[in-house]
GROMACS .gro file of N, CA and C in nm:
model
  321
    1UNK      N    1   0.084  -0.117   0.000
    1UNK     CA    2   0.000   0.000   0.000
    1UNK      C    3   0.090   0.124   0.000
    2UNK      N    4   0.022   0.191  -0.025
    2UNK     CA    5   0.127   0.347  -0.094
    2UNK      C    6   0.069   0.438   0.024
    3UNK      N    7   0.119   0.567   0.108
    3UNK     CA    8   0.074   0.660   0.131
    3UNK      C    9   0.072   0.818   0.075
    4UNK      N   10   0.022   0.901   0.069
    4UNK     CA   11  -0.020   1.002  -0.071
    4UNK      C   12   0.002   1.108   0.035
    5UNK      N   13   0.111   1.195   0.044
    5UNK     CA   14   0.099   1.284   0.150
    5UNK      C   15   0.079   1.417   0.038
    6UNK      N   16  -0.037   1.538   0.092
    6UNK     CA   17  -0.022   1.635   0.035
    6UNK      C   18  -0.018   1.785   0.126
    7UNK      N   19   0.013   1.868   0.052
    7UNK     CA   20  -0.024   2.030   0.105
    7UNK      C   21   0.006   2.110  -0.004
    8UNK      N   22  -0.088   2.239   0.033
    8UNK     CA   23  -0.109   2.325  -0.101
    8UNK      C   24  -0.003   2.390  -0.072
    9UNK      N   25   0.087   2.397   0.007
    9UNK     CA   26   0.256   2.448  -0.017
    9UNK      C   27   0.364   2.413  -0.035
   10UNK      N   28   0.287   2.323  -0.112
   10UNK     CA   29   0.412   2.174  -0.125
   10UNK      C   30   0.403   2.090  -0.260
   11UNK      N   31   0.475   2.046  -0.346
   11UNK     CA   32   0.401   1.901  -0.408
   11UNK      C   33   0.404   1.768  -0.309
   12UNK      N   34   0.296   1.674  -0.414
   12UNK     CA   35   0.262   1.570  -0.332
   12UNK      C   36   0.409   1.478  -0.319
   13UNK      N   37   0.394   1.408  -0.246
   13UNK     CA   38   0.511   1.269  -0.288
   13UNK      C   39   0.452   1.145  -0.194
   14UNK      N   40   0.468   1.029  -0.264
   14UNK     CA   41   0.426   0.889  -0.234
   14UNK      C   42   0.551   0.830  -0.127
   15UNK      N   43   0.511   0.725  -0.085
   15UNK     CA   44   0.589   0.645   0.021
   15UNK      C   45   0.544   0.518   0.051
   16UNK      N   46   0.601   0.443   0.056
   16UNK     CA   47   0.498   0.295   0.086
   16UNK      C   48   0.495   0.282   0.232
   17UNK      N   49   0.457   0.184   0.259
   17UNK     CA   50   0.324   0.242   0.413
   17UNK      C   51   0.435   0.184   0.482
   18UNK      N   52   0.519   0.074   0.484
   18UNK     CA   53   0.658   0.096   0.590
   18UNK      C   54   0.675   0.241   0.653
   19UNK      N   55   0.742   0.313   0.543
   19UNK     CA   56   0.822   0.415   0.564
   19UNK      C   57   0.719   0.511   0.598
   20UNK      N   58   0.624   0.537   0.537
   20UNK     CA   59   0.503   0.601   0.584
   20UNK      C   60   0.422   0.586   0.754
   21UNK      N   61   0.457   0.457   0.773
   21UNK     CA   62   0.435   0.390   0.901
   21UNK      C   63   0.519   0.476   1.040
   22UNK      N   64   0.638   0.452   0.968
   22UNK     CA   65   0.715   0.470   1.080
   22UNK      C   66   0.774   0.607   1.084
   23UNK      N   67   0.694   0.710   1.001
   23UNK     CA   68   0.761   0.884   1.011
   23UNK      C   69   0.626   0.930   1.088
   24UNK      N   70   0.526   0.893   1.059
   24UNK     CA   71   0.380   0.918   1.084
   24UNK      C   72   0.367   0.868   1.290
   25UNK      N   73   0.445   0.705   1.317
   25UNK     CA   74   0.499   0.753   1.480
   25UNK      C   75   0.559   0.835   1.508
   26UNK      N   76   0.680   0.850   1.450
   26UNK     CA   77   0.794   0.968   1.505
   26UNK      C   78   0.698   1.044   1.514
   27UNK      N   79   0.600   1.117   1.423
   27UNK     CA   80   0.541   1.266   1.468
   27UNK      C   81   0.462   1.264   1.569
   28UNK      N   82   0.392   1.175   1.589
   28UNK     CA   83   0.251   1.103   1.701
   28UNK      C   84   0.143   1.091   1.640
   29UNK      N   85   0.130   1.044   1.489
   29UNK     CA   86   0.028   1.077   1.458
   29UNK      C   87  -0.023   0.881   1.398
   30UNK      N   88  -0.140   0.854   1.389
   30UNK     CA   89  -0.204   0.695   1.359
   30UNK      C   90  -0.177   0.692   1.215
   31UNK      N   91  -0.133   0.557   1.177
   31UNK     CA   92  -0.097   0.533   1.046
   31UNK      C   93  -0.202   0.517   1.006
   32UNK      N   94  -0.335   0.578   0.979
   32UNK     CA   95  -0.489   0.542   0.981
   32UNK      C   96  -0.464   0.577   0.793
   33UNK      N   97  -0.590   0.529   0.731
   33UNK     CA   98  -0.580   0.528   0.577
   33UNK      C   99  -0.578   0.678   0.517
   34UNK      N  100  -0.624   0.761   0.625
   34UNK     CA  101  -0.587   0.928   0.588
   34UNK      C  102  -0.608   1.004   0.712
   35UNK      N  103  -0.521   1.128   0.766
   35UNK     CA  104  -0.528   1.189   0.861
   35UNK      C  105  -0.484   1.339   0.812
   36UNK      N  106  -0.436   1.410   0.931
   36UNK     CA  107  -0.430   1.540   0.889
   36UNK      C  108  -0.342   1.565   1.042
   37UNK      N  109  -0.176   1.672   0.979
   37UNK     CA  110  -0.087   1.698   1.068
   37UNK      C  111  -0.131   1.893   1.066
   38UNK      N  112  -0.227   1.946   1.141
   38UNK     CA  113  -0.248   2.037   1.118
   38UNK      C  114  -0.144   2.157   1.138
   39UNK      N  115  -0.193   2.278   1.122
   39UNK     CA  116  -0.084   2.358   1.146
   39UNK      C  117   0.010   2.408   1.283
   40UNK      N  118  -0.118   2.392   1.328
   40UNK     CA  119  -0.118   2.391   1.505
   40UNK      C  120   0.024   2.279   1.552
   41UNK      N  121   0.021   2.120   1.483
   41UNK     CA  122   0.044   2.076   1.513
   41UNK      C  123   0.212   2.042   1.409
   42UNK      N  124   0.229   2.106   1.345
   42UNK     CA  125   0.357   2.121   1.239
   42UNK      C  126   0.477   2.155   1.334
   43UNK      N  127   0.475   2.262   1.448
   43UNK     CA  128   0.619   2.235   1.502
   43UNK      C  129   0.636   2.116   1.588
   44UNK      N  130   0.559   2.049   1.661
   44UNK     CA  131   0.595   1.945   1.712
   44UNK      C  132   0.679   1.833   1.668
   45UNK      N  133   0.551   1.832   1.505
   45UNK     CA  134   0.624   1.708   1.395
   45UNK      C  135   0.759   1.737   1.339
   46UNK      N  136   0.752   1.882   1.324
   46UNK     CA  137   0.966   1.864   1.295
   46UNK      C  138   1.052   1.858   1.400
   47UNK      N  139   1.014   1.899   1.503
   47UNK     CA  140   1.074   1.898   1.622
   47UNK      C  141   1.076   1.727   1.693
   48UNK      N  142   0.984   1.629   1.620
   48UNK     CA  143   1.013   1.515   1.636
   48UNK      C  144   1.081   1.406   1.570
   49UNK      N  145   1.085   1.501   1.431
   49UNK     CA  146   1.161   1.406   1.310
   49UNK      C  147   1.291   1.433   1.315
   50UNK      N  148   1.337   1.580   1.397
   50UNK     CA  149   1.481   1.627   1.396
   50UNK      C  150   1.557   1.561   1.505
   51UNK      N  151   1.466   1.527   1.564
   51UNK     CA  152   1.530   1.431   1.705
   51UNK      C  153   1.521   1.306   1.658
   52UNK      N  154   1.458   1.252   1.607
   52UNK     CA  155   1.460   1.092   1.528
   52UNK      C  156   1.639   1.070   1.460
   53UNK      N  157   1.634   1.207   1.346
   53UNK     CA  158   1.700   1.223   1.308
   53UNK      C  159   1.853   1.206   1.402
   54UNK      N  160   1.881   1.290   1.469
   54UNK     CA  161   1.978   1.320   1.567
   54UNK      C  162   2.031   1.173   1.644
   55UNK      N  163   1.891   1.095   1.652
   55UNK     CA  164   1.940   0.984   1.736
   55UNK      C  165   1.987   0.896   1.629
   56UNK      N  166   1.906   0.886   1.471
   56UNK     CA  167   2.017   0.802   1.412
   56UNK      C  168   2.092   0.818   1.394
   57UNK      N  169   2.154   0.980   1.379
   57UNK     CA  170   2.303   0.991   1.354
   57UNK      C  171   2.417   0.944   1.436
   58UNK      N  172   2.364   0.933   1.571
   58UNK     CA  173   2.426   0.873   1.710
   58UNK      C  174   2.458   0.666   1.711
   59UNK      N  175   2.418   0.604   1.570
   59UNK     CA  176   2.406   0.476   1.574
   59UNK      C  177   2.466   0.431   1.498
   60UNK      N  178   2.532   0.356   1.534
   60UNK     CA  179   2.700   0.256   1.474
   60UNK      C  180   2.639   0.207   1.389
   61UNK      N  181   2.527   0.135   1.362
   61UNK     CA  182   2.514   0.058   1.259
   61UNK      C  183   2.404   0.134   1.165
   62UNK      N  184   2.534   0.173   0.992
   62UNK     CA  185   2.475   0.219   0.935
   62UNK      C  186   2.413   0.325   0.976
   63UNK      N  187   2.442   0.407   1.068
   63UNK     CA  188   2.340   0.542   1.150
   63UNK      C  189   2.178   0.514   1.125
   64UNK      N  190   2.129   0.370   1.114
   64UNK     CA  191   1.975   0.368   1.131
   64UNK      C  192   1.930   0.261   1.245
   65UNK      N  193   1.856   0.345   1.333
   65UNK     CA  194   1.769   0.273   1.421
   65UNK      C  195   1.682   0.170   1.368
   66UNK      N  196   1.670   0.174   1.256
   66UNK     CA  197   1.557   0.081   1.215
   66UNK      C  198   1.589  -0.031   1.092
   67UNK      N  199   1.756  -0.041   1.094
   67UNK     CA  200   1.826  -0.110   1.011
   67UNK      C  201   1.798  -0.276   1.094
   68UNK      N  202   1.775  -0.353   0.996
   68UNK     CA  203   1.818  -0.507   1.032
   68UNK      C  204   1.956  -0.589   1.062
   69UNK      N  205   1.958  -0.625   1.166
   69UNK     CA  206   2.048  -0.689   1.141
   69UNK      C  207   2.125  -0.772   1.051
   70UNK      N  208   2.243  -0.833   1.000
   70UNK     CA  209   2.275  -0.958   0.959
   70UNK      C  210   2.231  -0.907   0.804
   71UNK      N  211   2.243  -0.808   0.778
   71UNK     CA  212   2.283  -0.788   0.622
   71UNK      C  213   2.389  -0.788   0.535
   72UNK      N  214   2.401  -0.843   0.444
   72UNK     CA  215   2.513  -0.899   0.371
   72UNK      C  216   2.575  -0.728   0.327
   73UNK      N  217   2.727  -0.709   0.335
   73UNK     CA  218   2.800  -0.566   0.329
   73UNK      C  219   2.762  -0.510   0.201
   74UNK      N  220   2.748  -0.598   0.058
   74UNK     CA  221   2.636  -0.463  -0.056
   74UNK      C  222   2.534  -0.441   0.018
   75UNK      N  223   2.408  -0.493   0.085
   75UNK     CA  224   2.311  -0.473   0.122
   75UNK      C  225   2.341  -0.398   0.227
   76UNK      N  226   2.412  -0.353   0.301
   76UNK     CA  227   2.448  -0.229   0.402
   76UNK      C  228   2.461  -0.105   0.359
   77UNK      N  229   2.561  -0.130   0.208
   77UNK     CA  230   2.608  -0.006   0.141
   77UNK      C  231   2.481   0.029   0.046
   78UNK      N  232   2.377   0.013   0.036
   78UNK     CA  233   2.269   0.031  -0.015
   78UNK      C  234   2.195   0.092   0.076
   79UNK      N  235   2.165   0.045   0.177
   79UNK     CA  236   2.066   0.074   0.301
   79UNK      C  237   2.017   0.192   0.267
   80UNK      N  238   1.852   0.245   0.259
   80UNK     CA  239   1.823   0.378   0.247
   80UNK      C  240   1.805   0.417   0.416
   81UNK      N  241   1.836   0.484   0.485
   81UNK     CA  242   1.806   0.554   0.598
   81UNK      C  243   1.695   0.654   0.653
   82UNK      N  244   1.693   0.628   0.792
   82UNK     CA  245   1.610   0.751   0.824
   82UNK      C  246   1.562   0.851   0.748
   83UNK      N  247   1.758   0.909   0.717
   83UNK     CA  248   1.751   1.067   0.701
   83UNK      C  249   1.721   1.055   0.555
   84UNK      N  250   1.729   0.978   0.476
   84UNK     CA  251   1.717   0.983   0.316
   84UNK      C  252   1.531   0.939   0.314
   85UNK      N  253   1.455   0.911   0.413
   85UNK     CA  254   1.298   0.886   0.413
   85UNK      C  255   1.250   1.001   0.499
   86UNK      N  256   1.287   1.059   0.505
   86UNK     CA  257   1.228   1.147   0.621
   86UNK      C  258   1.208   1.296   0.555
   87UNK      N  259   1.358   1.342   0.522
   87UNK     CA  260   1.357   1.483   0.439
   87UNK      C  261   1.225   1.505   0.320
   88UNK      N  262   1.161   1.407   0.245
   88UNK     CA  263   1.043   1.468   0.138
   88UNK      C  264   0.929   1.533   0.289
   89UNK      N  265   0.895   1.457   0.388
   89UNK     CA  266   0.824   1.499   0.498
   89UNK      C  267   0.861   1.642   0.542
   90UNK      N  268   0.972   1.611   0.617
   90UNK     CA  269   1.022   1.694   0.668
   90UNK      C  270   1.050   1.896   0.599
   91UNK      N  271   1.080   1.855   0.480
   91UNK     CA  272   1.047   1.980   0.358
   91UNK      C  273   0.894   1.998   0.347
   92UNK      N  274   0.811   1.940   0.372
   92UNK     CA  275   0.669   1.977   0.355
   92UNK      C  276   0.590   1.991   0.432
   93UNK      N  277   0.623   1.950   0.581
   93UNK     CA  278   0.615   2.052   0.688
   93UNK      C  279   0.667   2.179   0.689
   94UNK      N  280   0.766   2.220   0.715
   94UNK     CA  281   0.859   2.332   0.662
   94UNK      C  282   0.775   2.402   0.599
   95UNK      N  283   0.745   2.364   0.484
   95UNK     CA  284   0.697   2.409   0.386
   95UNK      C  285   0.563   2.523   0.404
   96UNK      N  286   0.518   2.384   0.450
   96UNK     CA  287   0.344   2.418   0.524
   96UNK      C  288   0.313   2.486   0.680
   97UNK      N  289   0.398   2.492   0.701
   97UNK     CA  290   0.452   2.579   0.860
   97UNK      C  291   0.464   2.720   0.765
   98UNK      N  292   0.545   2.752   0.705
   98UNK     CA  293   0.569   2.914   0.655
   98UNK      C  294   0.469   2.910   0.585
   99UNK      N  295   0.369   2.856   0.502
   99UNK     CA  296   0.236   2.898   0.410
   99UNK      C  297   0.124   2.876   0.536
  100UNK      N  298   0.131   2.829   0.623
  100UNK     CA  299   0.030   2.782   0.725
  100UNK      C  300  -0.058   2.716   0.676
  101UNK      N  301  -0.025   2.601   0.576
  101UNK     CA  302  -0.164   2.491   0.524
  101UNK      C  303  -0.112   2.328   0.618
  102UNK      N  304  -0.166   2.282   0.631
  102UNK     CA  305  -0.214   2.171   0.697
  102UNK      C  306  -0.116   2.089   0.614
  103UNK      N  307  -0.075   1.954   0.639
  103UNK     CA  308  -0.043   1.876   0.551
  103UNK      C  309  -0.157   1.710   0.581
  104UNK      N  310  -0.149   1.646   0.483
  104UNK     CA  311  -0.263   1.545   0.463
  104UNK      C  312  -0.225   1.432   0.433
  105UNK      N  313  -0.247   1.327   0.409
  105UNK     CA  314  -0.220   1.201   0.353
  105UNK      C  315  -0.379   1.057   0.307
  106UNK      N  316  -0.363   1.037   0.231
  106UNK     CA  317  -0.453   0.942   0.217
  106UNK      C  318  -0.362   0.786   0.142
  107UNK      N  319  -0.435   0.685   0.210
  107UNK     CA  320  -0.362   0.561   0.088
  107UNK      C  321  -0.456   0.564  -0.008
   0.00000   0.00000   0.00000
């Protein structure tokens, strides 16, 4: 399943519901089939993804908290990370914080 995040100060961008799963905790918000990170609620969510952030940079392996173990060394040097799933979010909060629109998501 895909998640569809949008805001009118932003373009859209897709994510599959893993990665969608697990940026949507970092902020506090339910991986539900569509929700809404309102404006009210936009500094919290970067202020929670920047600390997500911060702590993977703090982690020996591969700097991701959410890396598997027991991966073969191409499959390490591949690894997409936190910080490489997080930034399309993270820019569209931003985004939607200085335009003050809401950001959205539906699958």
């Amino acid at each position: 399943m895909l998640y569809r995040f949008q805001s009118r100060a932003s373009p859209d961008f897709v994510m599959l519901e893993v990665h969608a799963r697990q940026l949507l905790d970092i902020v506090g918000k339910s991986a539900a089939p569509q929700g809404i990170i309102t404006v009210e609620q936009i500094p919290g969510a970067i202020a929670a993804i920047e600390a997500a952030l911060v702590r993977e940079g703090s982690n020996a392996h591969n700097n991701d908290d959410y890396a598997v173990e027991g991966h073969a060394n191409e499959a390490e040097k591949q690894h997409v990370g936190l910080h490489q799933r997080a930034i399309p979010l993270l820019h569209m909060l931003k985004d939607s914080l200085a335009e003050k629109k809401d950001v959205t998501w539906k699958t």
